[in-house]
Amino acid sequence: MNTHGAWLGILGGGQLGRLFVMSAQSLGYRVMVLDPDADSPAGRSADCHLCGAYDNEAMLAVMASRCAAVTIEFEGVPAKTLAWLSTRCRVTPDAASVEIAQDRIAEKALLSRLVGVAPHAVIRGEADIARVPENLFPGILKTARMGYDGRGQIAVADRTLLRAAFMHLGYVPCVFEKRVDLARELSVVLARDVSGGLATYAVAENQHVNGILDTSIVPARISTAQARTATDAAVAVAETLGYTGVMCLELFELGDGSIIANEMAPRPHNSGHWTLDAAMTSQFEQQVRVTAGLPLGSTQQTMPAAMINLLGDSWQHGTPDFKMLLGDPQTRLWLYGKAQARPGRKMGHYTCLAVDVNAALARAAALHVTAARSVSHAA
Ligand code: ATP
Ligand code: MG
C-alpha cells in the first residue's frame, strides 16, 4: 500500500484517537477523524475533522469515499456504523467483534468459555435477582452496555441492596459479579493482522484507584508460566473472534495464582501506553499498520517501564508544575491537550524507564509525590 498521502479514518476523537493520528502521520498518512466534539483531542491533530455523530450518514459517506481503511478508538461506536462502512471500505476491527465487546453479557459468555471469569449472573429483571446464588455476595452490579472507568458499576453487599442498585441503574440489563479476591490485575495487548499474523506485548501489571487505571508496570511481576497463561488467553480470544486490529484482554490474578479474564477492549488500551516509550513499535503504530494493511512491527520491550495516569484531579489549582517530570532523563510526559480538566478525566500520562521494573515504579512514585506537592504549593 502506498502510504504517501493516503487517508485513514478513525471513529472517536479522544486521546487514543489522537495517539493513533500522530502515529499514522509519522508513517506518512493523512487522517480523518469523526467525533461530535468540536474540540476533541484527535480532531484537533487530524488532517480533517468531521464534526458529527457516529451515525451521520453524510459524514460516514465522506469518510468511506476518501479513506482506504477505517478503525475505531472506542467500543461505543454503533455496530451498525461499522457494518455500513465495511460495505464501502476496509474496517478493522469487524462489527461482530466490537458488538461482543459492547455487551458485557456476550463478552462474559465468550471469556467464560475460553479463559474463565468471576462467578456471575445475568440480571434482566426482578426474577433474576431472586435467583442470584447467595455465594455471589458481596458483588458488583455492572451495566451490560456503555460502562467505562468504573462508571455504571455499583458495589452491592446483599440482595436488598442489589434490588436498589438495579433500580438506580435504570433496570437496564446488567451483569452481577462476585467480588473476587484480587492478587493482581493484569492485561495483555496484542495486534492481529488481516492474514492472521499475531504479535503480543509483554504482560502489564495494573493498579486501579477508584475503578480507574492509575499505574501500569511492565513486565508484570508474575511467573513465566503465569505470563504464558495470560498471553495464551488473549491470543485465544483474538483467534476465536478472527479479530483484526489491536486489542487488550484485562485479567485478574486470584489469591491462588490462577488467572481469569475480566473484559476485552477492541482497541489500544491505557495499560499499553508504555509501548510509546519502551517498545520497538507502539500499540498505536501497530493499529496504523493493521488498519493500513502493513506488516506488524516488533513488540519487543526495550526497557522495563512504569506508566502513571494524570487525572483532572491534579489540575484542581491550575496546570500542575511538570518541571520535575520534564527534567527527569528517564521519564517521558504525554499530555492529551484537553481544555477541561474534570476530576477522574484522563489528561495525560508519564512513563518512567529503568533497569528493572521496581526501580521504574519507585521513580514514578517519587515523581508523583513531587507533582502533587507542586500543585498544593501553587494553591
Ligand atoms: P475500565 O473502562 O477502566 O476497564 P470498566 O468500567 O469497564 O472499567 P471493569 O474493568 O469491569 O469496569 O472494572 C473496573 C475495575 O474494578 C477493575 O479493573 C477492578 O479493579 C475492579 N473490579 C471489577 N470487577 C471486579 C470483581 N469481580 N472483583 C474485584 N474487583 C473487580
Ligand atoms: Mg476494565
Short mmCIF file of C-alpha atoms and ligand atoms in Angstrom, two decimals:
data_model
loop_
_atom_site.label_atom_id
_atom_site.label_comp_id
_atom_site.label_asym_id
_atom_site.label_seq_id
_atom_site.Cartn_x
_atom_site.Cartn_y
_atom_site.Cartn_z
CA MET A 1 0.00 0.00 0.00
CA ASN A 2 1.32 3.43 -0.90
CA THR A 3 1.40 5.44 2.33
CA HIS A 4 2.15 8.81 0.79
CA GLY A 5 -0.89 10.98 1.07
CA ALA A 6 -3.27 8.04 1.57
CA TRP A 7 -6.09 8.62 4.06
CA LEU A 8 -7.02 6.54 7.10
CA GLY A 9 -10.20 7.14 9.08
CA ILE A 10 -10.90 6.77 12.79
CA LEU A 11 -14.18 6.91 14.67
CA GLY A 12 -13.70 8.66 18.01
CA GLY A 13 -11.62 11.66 18.94
CA GLY A 14 -10.23 11.05 22.44
CA GLN A 15 -6.61 10.52 23.48
CA LEU A 16 -6.43 7.04 21.94
CA GLY A 17 -7.51 8.54 18.63
CA ARG A 18 -5.03 11.37 18.98
CA LEU A 19 -2.13 8.96 19.53
CA PHE A 20 -3.33 6.96 16.51
CA VAL A 21 -3.37 10.16 14.42
CA MET A 22 0.17 11.04 15.47
CA SER A 23 1.43 7.54 14.65
CA ALA A 24 -0.33 7.47 11.28
CA GLN A 25 1.09 10.85 10.34
CA SER A 26 4.59 9.69 11.26
CA LEU A 27 4.19 6.96 8.63
CA GLY A 28 3.07 9.47 6.02
CA TYR A 29 -0.71 9.01 6.21
CA ARG A 30 -3.38 11.65 6.43
CA VAL A 31 -6.10 11.01 8.96
CA MET A 32 -9.79 11.84 9.08
CA VAL A 33 -11.48 11.77 12.49
CA LEU A 34 -15.22 11.55 13.09
CA ASP A 35 -16.23 12.84 16.53
CA PRO A 36 -19.15 15.03 17.65
CA ASP A 37 -16.93 17.20 19.88
CA ALA A 38 -15.61 20.28 18.01
CA ASP A 39 -12.60 20.41 20.34
CA SER A 40 -11.68 16.70 20.58
CA PRO A 41 -8.01 15.78 21.17
CA ALA A 42 -7.81 13.67 17.97
CA GLY A 43 -9.93 16.03 15.90
CA ARG A 44 -7.52 18.86 16.58
CA SER A 45 -4.45 16.91 15.48
CA ALA A 46 -6.10 15.20 12.47
CA ASP A 47 -5.76 16.36 8.86
CA CYS A 48 -9.54 16.52 8.70
CA HIS A 49 -12.10 16.54 11.50
CA LEU A 50 -15.65 15.56 10.59
CA CYS A 51 -17.61 17.00 13.48
CA GLY A 52 -20.74 14.91 13.74
CA ALA A 53 -22.50 11.92 15.28
CA TYR A 54 -21.32 8.35 14.69
CA ASP A 55 -24.43 7.58 12.67
CA ASN A 56 -24.27 10.68 10.45
CA GLU A 57 -24.55 9.02 7.05
CA ALA A 58 -23.39 12.05 5.08
CA MET A 59 -20.17 12.23 7.09
CA LEU A 60 -19.67 8.46 7.01
CA ALA A 61 -20.04 8.63 3.22
CA VAL A 62 -17.28 11.28 3.06
CA MET A 63 -15.07 9.09 5.22
CA ALA A 64 -15.74 5.96 3.17
CA SER A 65 -15.09 7.68 -0.14
CA ARG A 66 -11.81 9.31 0.98
CA CYS A 67 -10.29 6.64 3.26
CA ALA A 68 -8.70 3.37 2.24
CA ALA A 69 -9.46 1.95 5.68
CA VAL A 70 -11.22 2.92 8.92
CA THR A 71 -10.69 1.94 12.57
CA ILE A 72 -12.10 2.92 15.98
CA GLU A 73 -10.74 4.37 19.20
CA PHE A 74 -13.61 3.31 21.49
CA GLU A 75 -16.10 0.46 21.54
CA GLY A 76 -19.15 2.72 21.85
CA VAL A 77 -19.34 3.23 18.08
CA PRO A 78 -22.65 1.76 16.82
CA ALA A 79 -22.02 -1.67 15.26
CA LYS A 80 -24.44 -0.58 12.50
CA THR A 81 -21.99 2.19 11.55
CA LEU A 82 -19.15 -0.31 11.25
CA ALA A 83 -21.29 -2.67 9.18
CA TRP A 84 -22.34 0.21 6.88
CA LEU A 85 -18.74 1.38 6.43
CA SER A 86 -17.47 -2.14 5.82
CA THR A 87 -19.50 -2.41 2.62
CA ARG A 88 -17.62 0.64 1.31
CA CYS A 89 -14.06 0.41 2.70
CA ARG A 90 -11.91 -1.82 4.91
CA VAL A 91 -12.95 -1.64 8.57
CA THR A 92 -10.95 -3.08 11.46
CA PRO A 93 -11.91 -4.37 13.94
CA ASP A 94 -15.02 -6.01 12.46
CA ALA A 95 -18.53 -5.11 13.64
CA ALA A 96 -19.16 -8.55 15.18
CA SER A 97 -16.12 -8.36 17.50
CA VAL A 98 -17.00 -4.81 18.56
CA GLU A 99 -20.59 -5.88 19.27
CA ILE A 100 -19.34 -8.53 21.69
CA ALA A 101 -17.09 -6.02 23.47
CA GLN A 102 -20.05 -3.60 23.74
CA ASP A 103 -22.16 -6.12 25.58
CA ARG A 104 -20.83 -7.38 28.90
CA ILE A 105 -23.27 -10.33 28.78
CA ALA A 106 -21.98 -11.63 25.42
CA GLU A 107 -18.41 -10.79 26.41
CA LYS A 108 -18.62 -12.71 29.72
CA ALA A 109 -20.08 -15.72 27.90
CA LEU A 110 -17.18 -15.76 25.42
CA LEU A 111 -14.49 -15.19 28.06
CA SER A 112 -16.05 -17.76 30.36
CA ARG A 113 -15.80 -20.36 27.59
CA LEU A 114 -12.22 -19.52 26.59
CA VAL A 115 -10.48 -18.38 29.78
CA GLY A 116 -12.72 -18.41 32.86
CA VAL A 117 -14.30 -15.37 34.56
CA ALA A 118 -15.51 -14.39 38.03
CA PRO A 119 -18.72 -16.15 39.13
CA HIS A 120 -21.60 -14.01 37.87
CA ALA A 121 -25.28 -13.85 36.98
CA VAL A 122 -27.11 -12.01 34.22
CA ILE A 123 -29.74 -9.60 35.58
CA ARG A 124 -32.55 -8.59 33.25
CA GLY A 125 -35.39 -8.31 35.77
CA GLU A 126 -36.52 -8.83 39.39
CA ALA A 127 -36.85 -12.59 38.87
CA ASP A 128 -33.14 -12.84 38.06
CA ILE A 129 -32.30 -11.05 41.33
CA ALA A 130 -34.32 -13.59 43.30
CA ARG A 131 -32.34 -16.39 41.63
CA VAL A 132 -28.85 -14.98 42.34
CA PRO A 133 -26.95 -17.60 44.37
CA GLU A 134 -26.07 -16.44 47.89
CA ASN A 135 -22.35 -17.08 47.29
CA LEU A 136 -22.15 -14.20 44.74
CA PHE A 137 -22.46 -11.65 47.56
CA PRO A 138 -20.74 -9.25 48.09
CA GLY A 139 -20.52 -8.38 44.42
CA ILE A 140 -20.55 -5.67 41.78
CA LEU A 141 -23.52 -4.83 39.58
CA LYS A 142 -22.30 -3.68 36.15
CA THR A 143 -24.45 -2.39 33.30
CA ALA A 144 -24.17 -4.62 30.22
CA ARG A 145 -23.56 -1.63 27.96
CA MET A 146 -21.64 1.66 27.98
CA GLY A 147 -19.57 1.24 31.16
CA TYR A 148 -16.01 2.52 31.38
CA ASP A 149 -13.56 3.70 34.04
CA GLY A 150 -15.79 2.06 36.66
CA ARG A 151 -18.90 4.02 35.59
CA GLY A 152 -22.17 2.10 35.52
CA GLN A 153 -20.99 -0.09 38.41
CA ILE A 154 -22.30 -0.36 41.96
CA ALA A 155 -20.82 -2.43 44.78
CA VAL A 156 -23.56 -4.46 46.44
CA ALA A 157 -23.44 -6.31 49.78
CA ASP A 158 -26.78 -8.20 49.79
CA ARG A 159 -29.92 -8.97 47.81
CA THR A 160 -31.87 -5.94 49.08
CA LEU A 161 -29.09 -3.61 48.00
CA LEU A 162 -28.87 -5.45 44.67
CA ARG A 163 -32.54 -4.57 44.04
CA ALA A 164 -31.85 -0.92 44.90
CA ALA A 165 -28.74 -0.86 42.68
CA PHE A 166 -30.65 -2.38 39.74
CA MET A 167 -33.30 0.34 40.15
CA HIS A 168 -30.58 3.02 40.41
CA LEU A 169 -29.07 1.83 37.12
CA GLY A 170 -32.49 2.19 35.49
CA TYR A 171 -33.44 -1.51 35.20
CA VAL A 172 -31.11 -1.90 32.20
CA PRO A 173 -29.61 -5.37 31.53
CA CYS A 174 -26.68 -5.96 33.88
CA VAL A 175 -24.11 -8.49 34.98
CA PHE A 176 -23.82 -9.12 38.71
CA GLU A 177 -20.36 -10.35 39.54
CA LYS A 178 -18.90 -11.78 42.72
CA ARG A 179 -16.19 -9.51 44.15
CA VAL A 180 -13.14 -11.74 43.81
CA ASP A 181 -10.03 -11.51 45.92
CA LEU A 182 -7.51 -9.88 43.57
CA ALA A 183 -3.82 -10.68 44.00
CA ARG A 184 -3.05 -8.56 40.93
CA GLU A 185 -4.64 -7.09 37.83
CA LEU A 186 -3.01 -7.88 34.51
CA SER A 187 -3.55 -7.07 30.85
CA VAL A 188 -2.28 -8.25 27.51
CA VAL A 189 -2.25 -6.04 24.43
CA LEU A 190 -1.88 -7.72 21.05
CA ALA A 191 -2.24 -6.99 17.39
CA ARG A 192 -3.59 -9.38 14.77
CA ASP A 193 -3.40 -8.54 11.08
CA VAL A 194 -5.74 -9.39 8.24
CA SER A 195 -3.82 -12.54 7.34
CA GLY A 196 -3.87 -13.82 10.93
CA GLY A 197 -0.34 -12.71 11.90
CA LEU A 198 -0.14 -12.09 15.63
CA ALA A 199 2.14 -10.01 17.85
CA THR A 200 1.74 -9.81 21.63
CA TYR A 201 3.26 -7.30 24.04
CA ALA A 202 4.69 -8.09 27.47
CA VAL A 203 2.04 -8.57 30.17
CA ALA A 204 1.23 -5.39 32.13
CA GLU A 205 0.51 -5.31 35.87
CA ASN A 206 -2.14 -2.71 36.59
CA GLN A 207 -3.15 -0.86 39.73
CA HIS A 208 -6.53 0.88 39.83
CA VAL A 209 -7.68 3.69 42.13
CA ASN A 210 -11.46 4.30 42.42
CA GLY A 211 -12.08 1.99 39.44
CA ILE A 212 -9.73 3.98 37.15
CA LEU A 213 -6.35 2.74 35.98
CA ASP A 214 -3.62 4.52 37.95
CA THR A 215 -0.38 2.63 37.28
CA SER A 216 0.84 0.03 34.78
CA ILE A 217 4.10 -1.80 35.45
CA VAL A 218 5.69 -3.76 32.61
CA PRO A 219 6.71 -6.53 32.61
CA ALA A 220 4.27 -7.71 35.29
CA ARG A 221 5.89 -9.23 38.38
CA ILE A 222 4.50 -12.72 37.71
CA SER A 223 5.99 -16.12 36.90
CA THR A 224 6.85 -17.13 33.36
CA ALA A 225 4.06 -19.72 33.48
CA GLN A 226 1.53 -17.06 34.53
CA ALA A 227 2.71 -14.73 31.77
CA ARG A 228 2.21 -17.55 29.27
CA THR A 229 -1.29 -18.28 30.61
CA ALA A 230 -2.25 -14.60 30.34
CA THR A 231 -0.81 -14.27 26.84
CA ASP A 232 -2.39 -17.52 25.64
CA ALA A 233 -5.76 -16.31 26.94
CA ALA A 234 -5.57 -13.09 24.91
CA VAL A 235 -4.43 -15.00 21.81
CA ALA A 236 -7.32 -17.47 22.21
CA VAL A 237 -9.83 -14.59 22.29
CA ALA A 238 -8.32 -12.96 19.19
CA GLU A 239 -8.13 -16.25 17.27
CA THR A 240 -11.66 -17.31 18.20
CA LEU A 241 -13.09 -13.98 17.05
CA GLY A 242 -10.92 -13.93 13.92
CA TYR A 243 -10.06 -10.49 15.26
CA THR A 244 -8.15 -7.93 13.21
CA GLY A 245 -6.64 -4.87 14.89
CA VAL A 246 -5.20 -4.07 18.30
CA MET A 247 -7.00 -5.48 21.31
CA CYS A 248 -6.49 -5.80 25.03
CA LEU A 249 -7.59 -8.51 27.42
CA GLU A 250 -7.93 -7.43 31.07
CA LEU A 251 -7.24 -10.23 33.53
CA PHE A 252 -7.36 -10.87 37.29
CA GLU A 253 -4.80 -12.94 39.17
CA LEU A 254 -6.51 -14.55 42.15
CA GLY A 255 -5.06 -15.36 45.57
CA ASP A 256 -4.14 -18.91 44.49
CA GLY A 257 -2.16 -17.61 41.48
CA SER A 258 -4.80 -18.64 38.92
CA ILE A 259 -5.78 -16.21 36.18
CA ILE A 260 -9.29 -15.30 34.99
CA ALA A 261 -10.49 -12.78 32.41
CA ASN A 262 -12.34 -9.54 33.19
CA GLU A 263 -13.11 -7.87 29.87
CA MET A 264 -11.70 -7.13 26.43
CA ALA A 265 -11.17 -3.81 24.65
CA PRO A 266 -11.27 -3.86 20.82
CA ARG A 267 -8.66 -1.09 20.50
CA PRO A 268 -5.40 0.15 22.04
CA HIS A 269 -5.62 0.30 25.84
CA ASN A 270 -4.45 2.65 28.56
CA SER A 271 -2.32 -0.18 30.01
CA GLY A 272 -0.43 -0.26 26.68
CA HIS A 273 0.67 3.38 26.74
CA TRP A 274 4.13 2.30 27.91
CA THR A 275 4.69 0.97 24.36
CA LEU A 276 5.07 4.59 23.19
CA ASP A 277 8.37 4.81 25.06
CA ALA A 278 9.54 1.28 25.80
CA ALA A 279 8.65 -0.95 22.83
CA MET A 280 10.03 -1.15 19.31
CA THR A 281 6.56 -0.45 17.90
CA SER A 282 3.87 1.33 19.91
CA GLN A 283 0.35 -0.08 20.16
CA PHE A 284 -0.81 2.93 18.12
CA GLU A 285 1.64 2.31 15.30
CA GLN A 286 0.53 -1.32 15.38
CA GLN A 287 -3.08 -0.13 14.94
CA VAL A 288 -1.98 2.03 12.00
CA ARG A 289 -0.17 -0.94 10.46
CA VAL A 290 -3.17 -3.28 10.75
CA THR A 291 -5.58 -0.61 9.53
CA ALA A 292 -3.39 0.20 6.54
CA GLY A 293 -2.55 -3.41 5.71
CA LEU A 294 1.16 -3.01 6.52
CA PRO A 295 3.21 -5.77 8.21
CA LEU A 296 3.09 -5.82 12.03
CA GLY A 297 6.04 -4.27 13.87
CA SER A 298 8.19 -5.82 16.58
CA THR A 299 6.56 -5.81 20.03
CA GLN A 300 9.89 -6.26 21.78
CA GLN A 301 10.18 -4.29 25.02
CA THR A 302 13.28 -2.07 25.12
CA MET A 303 13.22 -1.12 28.84
CA PRO A 304 11.25 -2.01 31.99
CA ALA A 305 8.61 0.68 32.44
CA ALA A 306 6.08 2.18 34.85
CA MET A 307 3.27 4.33 33.48
CA ILE A 308 1.22 6.68 35.65
CA ASN A 309 -2.03 8.31 34.56
CA LEU A 310 -2.52 12.03 35.17
CA LEU A 311 -6.16 12.71 36.04
CA GLY A 312 -8.02 16.01 36.06
CA ASP A 313 -7.90 16.00 39.88
CA SER A 314 -4.26 17.18 39.64
CA TRP A 315 -5.46 20.28 37.72
CA GLN A 316 -7.64 21.49 40.62
CA HIS A 317 -5.42 24.52 41.20
CA GLY A 318 -4.38 25.07 37.59
CA THR A 319 -1.94 23.19 35.37
CA PRO A 320 0.42 21.15 37.54
CA ASP A 321 4.09 22.03 37.59
CA PHE A 322 5.73 19.40 35.39
CA LYS A 323 9.31 20.67 35.87
CA MET A 324 10.42 17.58 37.80
CA LEU A 325 8.87 15.21 35.27
CA LEU A 326 10.33 17.09 32.32
CA GLY A 327 13.73 17.28 33.99
CA ASP A 328 13.98 13.55 34.62
CA PRO A 329 16.16 11.90 31.98
CA GLN A 330 14.36 8.53 32.28
CA THR A 331 10.81 9.89 32.12
CA ARG A 332 8.54 10.88 29.25
CA LEU A 333 5.43 13.04 29.62
CA TRP A 334 2.37 12.83 27.33
CA LEU A 335 -0.46 15.36 27.57
CA TYR A 336 -3.65 14.98 25.55
CA GLY A 337 -4.47 18.66 25.00
CA LYS A 338 -7.86 18.55 26.77
CA ALA A 339 -9.14 22.02 27.60
CA GLN A 340 -11.38 21.00 30.50
CA ALA A 341 -9.83 19.16 33.47
CA ARG A 342 -12.56 17.35 35.41
CA PRO A 343 -11.94 15.00 38.36
CA GLY A 344 -11.33 11.48 37.04
CA ARG A 345 -10.76 12.69 33.47
CA LYS A 346 -7.63 11.30 31.82
CA MET A 347 -5.50 14.36 30.94
CA GLY A 348 -2.17 12.69 30.22
CA HIS A 349 0.31 10.15 31.50
CA TYR A 350 4.01 9.72 32.08
CA THR A 351 6.27 6.73 31.74
CA CYS A 352 9.43 6.09 33.75
CA LEU A 353 12.07 3.74 32.41
CA ALA A 354 14.71 1.94 34.49
CA VAL A 355 16.92 -1.12 34.52
CA ASP A 356 14.27 -3.07 36.41
CA VAL A 357 10.59 -2.68 36.98
CA ASN A 358 10.77 -1.94 40.72
CA ALA A 359 13.22 0.91 40.08
CA ALA A 360 10.89 2.29 37.39
CA LEU A 361 7.97 2.11 39.83
CA ALA A 362 9.96 3.83 42.61
CA ARG A 363 10.93 6.63 40.22
CA ALA A 364 7.33 7.01 39.06
CA ALA A 365 6.06 7.16 42.65
CA ALA A 366 8.67 9.76 43.66
CA LEU A 367 7.73 11.97 40.72
CA HIS A 368 4.04 11.61 41.56
CA VAL A 369 4.63 12.90 45.09
CA THR A 370 6.61 15.82 43.68
CA ALA A 371 3.86 16.69 41.19
CA ALA A 372 1.23 16.61 43.95
CA ARG A 373 3.38 18.81 46.17
CA SER A 374 3.95 21.40 43.45
CA VAL A 375 0.17 21.55 42.89
CA SER A 376 -0.54 22.35 46.53
CA HIS A 377 2.25 24.99 46.50
CA ALA A 378 0.53 26.66 43.58
CA ALA A 379 -2.76 26.83 45.53
P1 ATP B 1 -12.39 0.21 32.52
O1 ATP B 1 -13.04 1.00 31.46
O2 ATP B 1 -11.47 1.02 33.39
O3 ATP B 1 -11.77 -1.06 32.08
P2 ATP B 1 -14.95 -0.78 33.40
O4 ATP B 1 -15.90 0.27 33.81
O5 ATP B 1 -15.15 -1.45 32.11
O6 ATP B 1 -13.52 -0.20 33.57
P3 ATP B 1 -14.23 -3.19 34.88
O7 ATP B 1 -12.99 -3.34 34.11
O8 ATP B 1 -15.21 -4.28 34.85
O9 ATP B 1 -15.00 -1.84 34.55
O10 ATP B 1 -13.88 -2.89 36.41
C1 ATP B 1 -13.05 -1.82 36.81
C2 ATP B 1 -12.18 -2.25 37.96
O11 ATP B 1 -12.99 -2.64 39.10
C3 ATP B 1 -11.33 -3.47 37.69
O12 ATP B 1 -10.17 -3.14 36.98
C4 ATP B 1 -11.08 -4.00 39.11
O13 ATP B 1 -10.13 -3.17 39.77
C5 ATP B 1 -12.42 -3.76 39.79
N1 ATP B 1 -13.27 -4.95 39.64
C6 ATP B 1 -14.13 -5.18 38.62
N2 ATP B 1 -14.76 -6.37 38.76
C7 ATP B 1 -14.28 -6.92 39.88
C8 ATP B 1 -14.55 -8.15 40.59
N3 ATP B 1 -15.43 -9.04 40.15
N4 ATP B 1 -13.87 -8.40 41.74
C9 ATP B 1 -12.98 -7.49 42.21
N5 ATP B 1 -12.69 -6.31 41.61
C10 ATP B 1 -13.32 -6.02 40.46
MG MG B 2 -11.88 -2.75 32.80
#
